[in-house]
Amino acid sequence: MTKPGFNRLLDDLARRQLLLDFQFGEASEQYSALRNIGAGAFGVVCEAEETTEQTRVAIKKIGHASATPTLARRTLREIRVLRHIRHENIIRLRDIFRTPGTLGINVYLVMDLMEGSLHHVIHGSIDAIEDDLVAHFLYQVIRGLRYLHTAGIAHRDLKPSNLLVNSDCHLRIADFGMAKLAMRNEVDELEEHCFYMTQHVATLPYRAPELLFVMPEHSTAVDMWAVGCIFAEMILSRELFPGRSVSGQIKIVCNMLGTPSQKILSSIRCDRTRRLIEGYGALEQRPWSEICAPPDREVSELALDLLGSLCKLDAEERLSVEQAIDHSFIKLYHPTKSSERACPFKVKMDMAAVENLSHPELTDALMADVRSAERVSSSPEFENRDCSSSMTSDGMKDSATTTTASVTTSSGNSSGDANYSLNSTPSSKDDTLNIDREVVSSGMASR
Ligand SMILES: Nc1ncnc2c1ncn2[C@@H]1O[C@H](COP(=O)(O)OP(=O)(O)OP(=O)(O)O)[C@@H](O)[C@H]1O
């Protein structure tokens, strides 16, 4: 067969697979799948066209979403975080619909289409990312997180492939299937730890010590550890702690950061893990200038200080999102202060309700949430809503959610989908901006 003939055959197969994966049922009048973008452990994502407005969107399909409690809870968490949130650094959920499946309903989340992810930017280009662009990406992650953390919600699965970016350097946090309200829940924690130990190996390099060592986890600090790992990955162009198994990851972290304190060791719940760590003997913390040392450039003292303060073994010593946004490394590039609205209280209430539901209750809640979202998303009010107001599940305005706290941020933008530009940072130069955009664009091209 000729090469063009073979390529046509491959295209045809890809097209058939796309049509098989994305059968939109009644919504096929509104959306048509164009190409596969990627797949994660729980969903497949495609680029699609919204036919009436002729806009391009991303549609994530969670197949058989109600089939198991884990999948149903994951889907419900993602819907409940995203449906009431409007923040320029968090992916926007535009619509939700479902189709029947043999094992449970298939749920489709329609989102703004982004050009790629931070993973593509870091690993798709041979050029290193300049400091001002590193700071710009980091700032946007921290800003999105700050919005969530203010409401006590932790993302819990931050990694470069979940940070979506456009070639104008705008970043949005995505994939909220692991997101959870920071509160104690023994039964669920145990179930989640089993889950972490088995299926969720892909995110090992970003897993905070309290999850890795099986310790009580009750704060948003898990995200700040991941932010540190992602920060270092942007500087190094490789993973900071590149473990491929739980024990391998524990060894790498301990070799770099030293033996955990007695306080940490005594709160480890898993005897095997504690024995494993004790078996390493007394290990010294290595200096950050050695741990984060790219071959071709020097890392500034400020960057190393921020990194060391984020990647602290002890969650209580780790920088909070507020402290990180005030760190001199970030302030160097984002010195201006302004205020922004806080995450609606309704999101917090909705999230809290998810955690203790049984499988049948999860299925009912999922059906109700998708149904109500179908109604809400088709009303014009849904489009115009910002983070200061919210809807109840039956589409009514919820007055309790209109109260917003004002928190300070170092951005000139307070709400809405402002376009990002490195030009807005006083210390960035035009030539740097051009180089950086090339890095971002060439990273995307490798996608
Ligand atoms: N709105 C979007 N625009 C562009 N690409 C997207 C969008 N949402 C997700 N993607 C890409 O699709 C892929 C899979 O998405 P996602 O991570 O949400 O699925 P998942 O099953 O929840 O993944 P994971 O295994 O990380 O938990 C990722 O590579 C991501 O970068």
CSV table of C-alpha atoms and ligand atoms in Angstrom, one decimal:
chain,number,residue,atom,x,y,z
A,1,MET,CA,0.0,0.0,0.0
A,2,THR,CA,1.3,3.5,-0.8
A,3,LYS,CA,2.1,5.9,2.1
A,4,PRO,CA,-0.8,8.3,1.3
A,5,GLY,CA,-3.2,5.3,1.1
A,6,PHE,CA,-1.9,4.0,4.5
A,7,ASN,CA,-2.3,7.5,6.0
A,8,ARG,CA,-5.9,7.6,4.7
A,9,LEU,CA,-6.6,4.2,6.3
A,10,LEU,CA,-5.2,5.5,9.7
A,11,ASP,CA,-7.3,8.7,9.4
A,12,ASP,CA,-10.4,6.6,8.7
A,13,LEU,CA,-9.7,4.3,11.7
A,14,ALA,CA,-9.2,7.4,13.9
A,15,ARG,CA,-12.5,8.9,12.7
A,16,ARG,CA,-14.4,5.6,13.4
A,17,GLN,CA,-12.9,5.4,16.9
A,18,LEU,CA,-13.9,9.1,17.5
A,19,LEU,CA,-17.5,8.4,16.4
A,20,LEU,CA,-17.6,5.3,18.6
A,21,ASP,CA,-16.3,7.1,21.7
A,22,PHE,CA,-18.4,10.2,21.3
A,23,GLN,CA,-22.0,9.3,20.5
A,24,PHE,CA,-23.8,12.4,21.8
A,25,GLY,CA,-27.4,11.0,21.6
A,26,GLU,CA,-29.9,13.9,21.6
A,27,ALA,CA,-27.1,16.4,21.9
A,28,SER,CA,-25.6,15.4,18.6
A,29,GLU,CA,-27.7,18.1,17.0
A,30,GLN,CA,-25.8,20.6,19.1
A,31,TYR,CA,-22.3,19.1,19.1
A,32,SER,CA,-20.2,17.3,16.6
A,33,ALA,CA,-16.9,15.6,17.5
A,34,LEU,CA,-13.9,16.7,15.4
A,35,ARG,CA,-10.8,15.0,16.9
A,36,ASN,CA,-9.5,13.1,19.9
A,37,ILE,CA,-7.5,15.4,22.3
A,38,GLY,CA,-6.4,13.0,24.9
A,39,ALA,CA,-7.4,10.4,27.5
A,40,GLY,CA,-6.9,10.2,31.2
A,41,ALA,CA,-7.6,7.4,33.7
A,42,PHE,CA,-11.2,8.3,33.8
A,43,GLY,CA,-12.2,10.2,30.7
A,44,VAL,CA,-11.6,10.7,27.0
A,45,VAL,CA,-11.6,14.3,25.7
A,46,CYS,CA,-12.3,15.5,22.2
A,47,GLU,CA,-12.4,18.8,20.3
A,48,ALA,CA,-15.9,19.4,19.1
A,49,GLU,CA,-17.9,22.0,17.3
A,50,GLU,CA,-20.9,23.7,18.9
A,51,THR,CA,-23.1,23.8,15.8
A,52,THR,CA,-25.4,26.8,16.5
A,53,GLU,CA,-22.7,29.2,17.5
A,54,GLN,CA,-20.0,27.4,15.5
A,55,THR,CA,-17.5,27.6,18.4
A,56,ARG,CA,-14.9,25.0,19.2
A,57,VAL,CA,-15.2,23.4,22.6
A,58,ALA,CA,-13.6,20.5,24.5
A,59,ILE,CA,-15.9,17.6,25.5
A,60,LYS,CA,-14.8,15.2,28.2
A,61,LYS,CA,-16.7,11.9,28.3
A,62,ILE,CA,-16.8,10.0,31.5
A,63,GLY,CA,-18.1,6.6,30.4
A,64,HIS,CA,-20.4,4.6,32.7
A,65,ALA,CA,-20.0,7.4,35.3
A,66,SER,CA,-22.5,5.8,37.7
A,67,ALA,CA,-21.2,2.3,37.4
A,68,THR,CA,-18.9,2.3,40.5
A,69,PRO,CA,-18.9,4.5,43.6
A,70,THR,CA,-15.4,5.8,42.8
A,71,LEU,CA,-16.3,6.9,39.3
A,72,ALA,CA,-19.7,8.4,40.4
A,73,ARG,CA,-18.0,10.3,43.2
A,74,ARG,CA,-15.3,11.6,40.9
A,75,THR,CA,-17.8,12.7,38.4
A,76,LEU,CA,-20.0,14.4,41.0
A,77,ARG,CA,-17.0,16.2,42.5
A,78,GLU,CA,-16.0,17.6,39.1
A,79,ILE,CA,-19.5,18.8,38.3
A,80,ARG,CA,-20.1,20.3,41.7
A,81,VAL,CA,-16.8,22.2,41.7
A,82,LEU,CA,-17.1,23.5,38.2
A,83,ARG,CA,-20.8,24.3,37.7
A,84,HIS,CA,-20.8,27.3,39.9
A,85,ILE,CA,-17.3,28.6,39.4
A,86,ARG,CA,-16.2,31.4,37.2
A,87,HIS,CA,-12.5,32.2,37.5
A,88,GLU,CA,-10.0,33.1,34.8
A,89,ASN,CA,-7.6,30.5,36.0
A,90,ILE,CA,-10.0,27.6,36.3
A,91,ILE,CA,-11.5,25.8,33.3
A,92,ARG,CA,-15.0,26.9,32.5
A,93,LEU,CA,-17.8,24.3,32.3
A,94,ARG,CA,-20.2,25.4,29.6
A,95,ASP,CA,-22.7,22.6,29.5
A,96,ILE,CA,-23.3,19.1,30.7
A,97,PHE,CA,-25.3,16.3,29.1
A,98,ARG,CA,-25.7,12.5,29.4
A,99,THR,CA,-26.5,9.5,27.4
A,100,PRO,CA,-27.6,6.0,28.7
A,101,GLY,CA,-24.9,3.3,28.9
A,102,THR,CA,-25.0,-0.4,29.5
A,103,LEU,CA,-23.2,-0.1,32.9
A,104,GLY,CA,-24.4,3.4,33.9
A,105,ILE,CA,-24.9,6.8,32.4
A,106,ASN,CA,-22.2,8.4,30.3
A,107,VAL,CA,-21.6,12.0,31.4
A,108,TYR,CA,-20.3,14.6,29.0
A,109,LEU,CA,-18.7,17.8,30.3
A,110,VAL,CA,-18.5,20.6,27.7
A,111,MET,CA,-15.6,23.0,28.5
A,112,ASP,CA,-13.7,25.8,26.9
A,113,LEU,CA,-11.2,24.4,24.5
A,114,MET,CA,-7.6,25.1,25.4
A,115,GLU,CA,-4.6,24.7,23.0
A,116,GLY,CA,-2.5,22.4,25.2
A,117,SER,CA,-1.2,21.8,28.7
A,118,LEU,CA,1.8,22.8,30.7
A,119,HIS,CA,3.1,19.3,30.1
A,120,HIS,CA,3.3,20.2,26.4
A,121,VAL,CA,5.1,23.5,27.2
A,122,ILE,CA,7.6,21.9,29.5
A,123,HIS,CA,8.4,18.8,27.6
A,124,GLY,CA,7.5,19.7,24.0
A,125,SER,CA,10.1,22.4,23.5
A,126,ILE,CA,13.9,22.1,23.6
A,127,ASP,CA,14.2,25.7,24.9
A,128,ALA,CA,14.1,26.2,28.7
A,129,ILE,CA,11.2,28.3,30.0
A,130,GLU,CA,12.4,31.8,31.0
A,131,ASP,CA,12.0,32.9,34.6
A,132,ASP,CA,9.4,35.5,33.9
A,133,LEU,CA,7.2,32.9,32.1
A,134,VAL,CA,7.8,30.4,34.9
A,135,ALA,CA,6.6,33.1,37.4
A,136,HIS,CA,3.6,33.9,35.2
A,137,PHE,CA,2.4,30.3,35.0
A,138,LEU,CA,3.1,29.8,38.7
A,139,TYR,CA,1.2,32.9,39.6
A,140,GLN,CA,-1.8,31.8,37.6
A,141,VAL,CA,-1.8,28.3,39.2
A,142,ILE,CA,-1.6,30.0,42.7
A,143,ARG,CA,-4.3,32.4,41.8
A,144,GLY,CA,-6.7,29.7,40.7
A,145,LEU,CA,-5.8,27.7,43.8
A,146,ARG,CA,-6.3,30.6,46.1
A,147,TYR,CA,-9.9,30.9,44.9
A,148,LEU,CA,-10.5,27.2,45.7
A,149,HIS,CA,-8.5,27.1,48.9
A,150,THR,CA,-10.4,30.1,50.3
A,151,ALA,CA,-13.4,27.9,50.2
A,152,GLY,CA,-11.4,25.0,51.8
A,153,ILE,CA,-11.4,23.0,48.6
A,154,ALA,CA,-8.2,21.1,47.6
A,155,HIS,CA,-7.7,20.0,44.0
A,156,ARG,CA,-5.5,17.0,45.0
A,157,ASP,CA,-4.4,16.0,41.6
A,158,LEU,CA,-2.3,18.9,40.3
A,159,LYS,CA,0.2,18.0,37.6
A,160,PRO,CA,1.3,19.7,34.4
A,161,SER,CA,-1.2,17.8,32.2
A,162,ASN,CA,-4.0,19.2,34.3
A,163,LEU,CA,-2.9,22.8,33.9
A,164,LEU,CA,-4.3,23.8,30.5
A,165,VAL,CA,-2.6,26.6,28.6
A,166,ASN,CA,-3.1,28.7,25.5
A,167,SER,CA,-0.4,30.1,23.3
A,168,ASP,CA,-1.1,33.6,24.8
A,169,CYS,CA,0.2,32.0,28.1
A,170,HIS,CA,-3.2,32.0,29.8
A,171,LEU,CA,-3.4,29.0,32.2
A,172,ARG,CA,-6.5,27.3,33.6
A,173,ILE,CA,-6.6,24.5,36.2
A,174,ALA,CA,-8.6,21.4,35.0
A,175,ASP,CA,-9.6,17.9,36.1
A,176,PHE,CA,-11.4,18.2,39.5
A,177,GLY,CA,-12.3,14.6,39.9
A,178,MET,CA,-10.1,14.3,43.1
A,179,ALA,CA,-11.2,17.7,44.5
A,180,LYS,CA,-12.4,17.6,48.0
A,181,LEU,CA,-13.4,19.8,50.9
A,182,ALA,CA,-10.6,19.8,53.4
A,183,MET,CA,-12.3,18.0,56.3
A,184,ARG,CA,-11.6,14.8,58.3
A,185,ASN,CA,-13.5,11.7,57.2
A,186,GLU,CA,-11.8,8.5,58.4
A,187,VAL,CA,-13.8,6.0,56.2
A,188,ASP,CA,-13.3,7.9,53.1
A,189,GLU,CA,-9.7,8.5,53.8
A,190,LEU,CA,-9.0,4.8,54.1
A,191,GLU,CA,-10.8,4.1,50.9
A,192,GLU,CA,-8.9,6.9,49.1
A,193,HIS,CA,-5.6,5.7,50.4
A,194,CYS,CA,-6.2,2.2,49.0
A,195,PHE,CA,-7.1,4.0,45.8
A,196,TYR,CA,-3.9,6.0,45.9
A,197,MET,CA,-1.8,3.0,46.5
A,198,THR,CA,-3.2,1.1,43.6
A,199,GLN,CA,-4.7,2.9,40.6
A,200,HIS,CA,-3.5,6.5,40.9
A,201,VAL,CA,0.2,5.8,40.1
A,202,ALA,CA,0.3,8.4,37.3
A,203,THR,CA,0.5,11.3,39.7
A,204,LEU,CA,3.1,9.9,42.0
A,205,PRO,CA,5.7,12.6,41.2
A,206,TYR,CA,3.4,15.3,42.6
A,207,ARG,CA,2.0,13.3,45.6
A,208,ALA,CA,2.5,15.1,48.9
A,209,PRO,CA,4.2,13.2,51.7
A,210,GLU,CA,1.1,13.0,53.8
A,211,LEU,CA,-0.6,11.0,51.0
A,212,LEU,CA,2.6,9.1,50.1
A,213,PHE,CA,3.4,8.1,53.6
A,214,VAL,CA,-0.3,7.5,54.5
A,215,MET,CA,-0.7,10.1,57.1
A,216,PRO,CA,-3.9,12.0,58.1
A,217,GLU,CA,-4.6,14.5,55.3
A,218,HIS,CA,-6.9,17.3,56.2
A,219,SER,CA,-5.7,20.4,54.5
A,220,THR,CA,-5.1,22.2,51.2
A,221,ALA,CA,-1.3,21.8,51.7
A,222,VAL,CA,-1.3,18.8,49.4
A,223,ASP,CA,-1.7,21.2,46.5
A,224,MET,CA,1.1,23.4,47.6
A,225,TRP,CA,3.5,20.5,47.5
A,226,ALA,CA,2.4,19.7,44.0
A,227,VAL,CA,2.8,23.4,43.1
A,228,GLY,CA,6.5,23.1,44.3
A,229,CYS,CA,7.0,20.0,42.1
A,230,ILE,CA,5.5,21.7,39.1
A,231,PHE,CA,7.6,24.9,39.7
A,232,ALA,CA,10.8,22.8,39.8
A,233,GLU,CA,9.7,20.9,36.7
A,234,MET,CA,9.4,24.1,34.7
A,235,ILE,CA,12.9,25.1,35.8
A,236,LEU,CA,14.5,21.6,35.2
A,237,SER,CA,12.5,20.5,32.2
A,238,ARG,CA,12.1,17.1,34.0
A,239,GLU,CA,10.2,15.8,37.0
A,240,LEU,CA,11.6,16.8,40.3
A,241,PHE,CA,10.9,13.6,42.1
A,242,PRO,CA,10.4,11.0,39.3
A,243,GLY,CA,9.2,7.9,41.2
A,244,ARG,CA,7.5,5.1,39.3
A,245,SER,CA,6.3,3.1,42.3
A,246,VAL,CA,5.2,4.1,45.8
A,247,SER,CA,8.3,2.8,47.5
A,248,GLY,CA,10.5,4.3,44.8
A,249,GLN,CA,8.8,7.7,45.2
A,250,ILE,CA,9.3,7.5,49.0
A,251,LYS,CA,13.0,6.7,48.6
A,252,ILE,CA,13.6,9.6,46.1
A,253,VAL,CA,11.8,12.1,48.4
A,254,CYS,CA,13.8,10.9,51.5
A,255,ASN,CA,17.1,10.9,49.7
A,256,MET,CA,16.6,14.5,48.6
A,257,LEU,CA,14.8,16.0,51.7
A,258,GLY,CA,16.3,13.8,54.4
A,259,THR,CA,14.7,11.6,57.0
A,260,PRO,CA,11.3,12.9,58.1
A,261,SER,CA,11.1,14.3,61.6
A,262,GLN,CA,10.0,12.1,64.6
A,263,LYS,CA,6.7,14.1,64.5
A,264,ILE,CA,6.0,12.9,60.9
A,265,LEU,CA,7.2,9.3,61.5
A,266,SER,CA,4.9,8.9,64.5
A,267,SER,CA,1.9,10.0,62.5
A,268,ILE,CA,2.5,7.5,59.7
A,269,ARG,CA,-0.4,5.1,59.8
A,270,CYS,CA,1.0,2.4,57.6
A,271,ASP,CA,3.6,0.2,59.5
A,272,ARG,CA,5.2,-1.0,56.3
A,273,THR,CA,5.8,2.6,55.1
A,274,ARG,CA,7.3,3.6,58.5
A,275,ARG,CA,9.6,0.6,58.6
A,276,LEU,CA,10.7,1.3,55.0
A,277,ILE,CA,11.6,4.9,55.9
A,278,GLU,CA,13.3,3.9,59.1
A,279,GLY,CA,15.3,1.3,57.1
A,280,TYR,CA,17.0,4.1,55.2
A,281,GLY,CA,18.8,5.3,58.3
A,282,ALA,CA,19.6,8.9,59.0
A,283,LEU,CA,19.5,10.9,55.7
A,284,GLU,CA,20.6,14.5,55.4
A,285,GLN,CA,18.5,17.1,53.5
A,286,ARG,CA,20.4,18.0,50.4
A,287,PRO,CA,20.7,21.8,49.5
A,288,TRP,CA,18.1,23.0,47.0
A,289,SER,CA,20.8,24.5,44.9
A,290,GLU,CA,21.9,20.9,44.3
A,291,ILE,CA,18.4,19.4,44.0
A,292,CYS,CA,17.2,21.9,41.5
A,293,ALA,CA,20.3,22.5,39.3
A,294,PRO,CA,19.6,22.6,35.5
A,295,PRO,CA,22.7,22.0,33.5
A,296,ASP,CA,22.6,25.2,31.5
A,297,ARG,CA,21.7,28.0,33.9
A,298,GLU,CA,21.7,29.3,37.5
A,299,VAL,CA,18.6,29.2,39.5
A,300,SER,CA,18.0,32.4,41.5
A,301,GLU,CA,18.1,32.4,45.3
A,302,LEU,CA,14.5,33.7,45.4
A,303,ALA,CA,13.3,30.8,43.2
A,304,LEU,CA,15.2,28.2,45.4
A,305,ASP,CA,13.7,29.8,48.5
A,306,LEU,CA,10.2,29.5,47.2
A,307,LEU,CA,10.8,26.0,46.1
A,308,GLY,CA,12.2,24.9,49.4
A,309,SER,CA,9.2,26.6,51.2
A,310,LEU,CA,6.7,24.8,49.1
A,311,CYS,CA,8.3,21.3,49.2
A,312,LYS,CA,8.4,20.9,52.9
A,313,LEU,CA,7.9,17.4,54.3
A,314,ASP,CA,5.8,18.7,57.1
A,315,ALA,CA,2.5,20.1,55.8
A,316,GLU,CA,2.2,22.5,58.6
A,317,GLU,CA,5.5,24.2,57.6
A,318,ARG,CA,4.6,24.4,53.9
A,319,LEU,CA,3.7,27.8,52.5
A,320,SER,CA,0.0,28.5,52.2
A,321,VAL,CA,-1.4,29.9,49.0
A,322,GLU,CA,-1.6,33.3,50.6
A,323,GLN,CA,2.1,33.2,51.6
A,324,ALA,CA,3.1,31.9,48.2
A,325,ILE,CA,1.4,34.8,46.4
A,326,ASP,CA,3.3,37.2,48.7
A,327,HIS,CA,6.7,35.5,48.2
A,328,SER,CA,9.4,37.8,46.7
A,329,PHE,CA,9.9,35.6,43.7
A,330,ILE,CA,6.2,36.0,42.7
A,331,LYS,CA,6.2,39.7,43.7
A,332,LEU,CA,9.1,40.4,41.5
A,333,TYR,CA,7.0,39.7,38.5
A,334,HIS,CA,3.5,40.4,39.9
A,335,PRO,CA,3.9,43.3,42.3
A,336,THR,CA,0.5,45.0,42.0
A,337,LYS,CA,-2.2,44.2,44.5
A,338,SER,CA,-6.0,44.2,43.8
A,339,SER,CA,-8.9,42.3,45.2
A,340,GLU,CA,-11.0,39.5,43.8
A,341,ARG,CA,-14.1,37.7,44.8
A,342,ALA,CA,-14.1,34.5,46.8
A,343,CYS,CA,-15.4,31.1,45.7
A,344,PRO,CA,-19.2,30.9,46.3
A,345,PHE,CA,-20.2,29.2,49.6
A,346,LYS,CA,-22.6,27.1,47.6
A,347,VAL,CA,-19.7,25.2,46.1
A,348,LYS,CA,-18.4,24.3,49.5
A,349,MET,CA,-21.8,23.0,50.6
A,350,ASP,CA,-22.2,21.0,47.4
A,351,MET,CA,-18.8,19.5,47.8
A,352,ALA,CA,-19.3,18.6,51.5
A,353,ALA,CA,-22.5,16.7,50.6
A,354,VAL,CA,-20.7,14.4,48.1
A,355,GLU,CA,-18.3,12.7,50.5
A,356,ASN,CA,-20.7,10.5,52.6
A,357,LEU,CA,-23.1,9.3,49.9
A,358,SER,CA,-23.6,5.6,49.3
A,359,HIS,CA,-23.4,4.3,45.7
A,360,PRO,CA,-27.2,4.5,45.1
A,361,GLU,CA,-27.3,8.0,46.6
A,362,LEU,CA,-24.3,9.0,44.4
A,363,THR,CA,-26.1,7.7,41.3
A,364,ASP,CA,-29.3,9.6,42.2
A,365,ALA,CA,-27.3,12.8,42.9
A,366,LEU,CA,-25.4,12.4,39.6
A,367,MET,CA,-28.7,12.0,37.7
A,368,ALA,CA,-30.2,15.1,39.5
A,369,ASP,CA,-27.1,17.2,39.0
A,370,VAL,CA,-26.8,16.4,35.3
A,371,ARG,CA,-30.5,17.0,34.8
A,372,SER,CA,-30.5,20.3,36.7
A,373,ALA,CA,-27.3,21.4,35.0
A,374,GLU,CA,-29.0,20.6,31.6
A,375,ARG,CA,-31.8,23.0,32.6
A,376,VAL,CA,-29.5,25.7,34.0
A,377,SER,CA,-27.0,25.6,31.2
A,378,SER,CA,-29.7,26.2,28.6
A,379,SER,CA,-30.9,29.4,30.3
A,380,PRO,CA,-29.2,32.6,29.2
A,381,GLU,CA,-28.5,33.5,32.9
A,382,PHE,CA,-26.0,30.6,33.1
A,383,GLU,CA,-23.7,32.3,30.5
A,384,ASN,CA,-23.8,35.7,32.2
A,385,ARG,CA,-23.3,34.4,35.8
A,386,ASP,CA,-20.0,35.3,37.5
A,387,CYS,CA,-18.5,33.9,40.7
A,388,SER,CA,-20.6,36.3,42.8
A,389,SER,CA,-23.9,34.5,42.2
A,390,SER,CA,-25.0,31.0,41.9
A,391,MET,CA,-27.9,28.7,41.2
A,392,THR,CA,-29.6,26.2,43.3
A,393,SER,CA,-30.1,22.7,41.8
A,394,ASP,CA,-33.5,23.7,40.5
A,395,GLY,CA,-32.2,26.7,38.7
A,396,MET,CA,-33.3,29.3,41.2
A,397,LYS,CA,-31.0,32.1,42.3
A,398,ASP,CA,-29.5,31.3,45.7
A,399,SER,CA,-29.3,34.4,47.8
A,400,ALA,CA,-27.0,32.8,50.3
A,401,THR,CA,-24.3,32.6,47.6
A,402,THR,CA,-24.4,36.2,46.6
A,403,THR,CA,-22.4,37.3,49.7
A,404,THR,CA,-18.7,37.4,48.6
A,405,ALA,CA,-15.7,37.9,50.7
A,406,SER,CA,-13.0,40.1,49.2
A,407,VAL,CA,-9.5,38.6,49.1
A,408,THR,CA,-6.4,40.4,47.9
A,409,THR,CA,-4.5,39.2,44.8
A,410,SER,CA,-1.5,40.6,43.0
A,411,SER,CA,-3.3,40.9,39.7
A,412,GLY,CA,-4.8,43.9,37.9
A,413,ASN,CA,-7.9,41.8,36.9
A,414,SER,CA,-10.6,41.1,39.4
A,415,SER,CA,-13.0,38.8,37.5
A,416,GLY,CA,-14.0,37.8,34.0
A,417,ASP,CA,-11.9,36.2,31.3
A,418,ALA,CA,-9.2,38.8,30.8
A,419,ASN,CA,-6.6,38.1,28.3
A,420,TYR,CA,-3.2,37.5,29.7
A,421,SER,CA,-0.1,39.3,28.6
A,422,LEU,CA,3.4,39.2,29.9
A,423,ASN,CA,3.5,42.9,28.9
A,424,SER,CA,1.4,43.6,32.0
A,425,THR,CA,4.3,42.6,34.3
A,426,PRO,CA,6.6,45.6,34.8
A,427,SER,CA,9.8,43.6,34.8
A,428,SER,CA,9.2,41.6,31.5
A,429,LYS,CA,10.7,42.9,28.3
A,430,ASP,CA,9.2,42.7,24.8
A,431,ASP,CA,12.1,40.5,23.5
A,432,THR,CA,11.6,38.1,26.4
A,433,LEU,CA,7.9,37.9,25.7
A,434,ASN,CA,8.6,36.9,22.1
A,435,ILE,CA,11.1,34.2,23.1
A,436,ASP,CA,8.7,32.9,25.7
A,437,ARG,CA,5.8,32.7,23.3
A,438,GLU,CA,7.9,30.8,20.9
A,439,VAL,CA,8.6,28.3,23.7
A,440,VAL,CA,4.9,27.9,24.4
A,441,SER,CA,3.9,27.6,20.8
A,442,SER,CA,6.6,25.1,19.9
A,443,GLY,CA,5.6,23.1,23.0
A,444,MET,CA,2.0,23.0,21.7
A,445,ALA,CA,3.1,22.1,18.2
A,446,SER,CA,4.6,18.9,19.6
A,447,ARG,CA,1.1,17.9,21.0
B,1,LIG,N1,-10.7,21.8,28.1
B,1,LIG,C1,-9.7,21.2,27.5
B,1,LIG,N2,-9.1,21.7,26.4
B,1,LIG,C2,-8.0,21.0,25.9
B,1,LIG,N3,-7.5,19.8,26.4
B,1,LIG,C3,-8.1,19.3,27.5
B,1,LIG,C4,-9.2,19.9,28.1
B,1,LIG,N4,-9.6,19.2,29.1
B,1,LIG,C5,-8.8,18.1,29.2
B,1,LIG,N5,-7.9,18.2,28.2
B,1,LIG,C6,-6.8,17.2,27.9
B,1,LIG,O1,-7.4,15.9,27.8
B,1,LIG,C7,-6.6,14.9,28.5
B,1,LIG,C8,-7.4,14.1,29.5
B,1,LIG,O2,-8.2,14.9,30.3
B,1,LIG,P1,-8.4,14.7,31.9
B,1,LIG,O3,-7.1,14.8,32.5
B,1,LIG,O4,-9.4,15.7,32.4
B,1,LIG,O5,-9.0,13.3,32.0
B,1,LIG,P2,-8.9,12.4,33.3
B,1,LIG,O6,-9.4,11.0,32.9
B,1,LIG,O7,-9.7,13.0,34.4
B,1,LIG,O8,-7.3,12.4,33.6
B,1,LIG,P3,-6.4,11.9,34.8
B,1,LIG,O9,-5.8,10.6,34.4
B,1,LIG,O10,-5.3,13.0,34.7
B,1,LIG,O11,-7.1,11.9,36.0
B,1,LIG,C9,-5.4,15.7,29.2
B,1,LIG,O12,-4.3,15.4,28.4
B,1,LIG,C10,-5.8,17.1,29.1
B,1,LIG,O13,-4.6,17.9,28.9
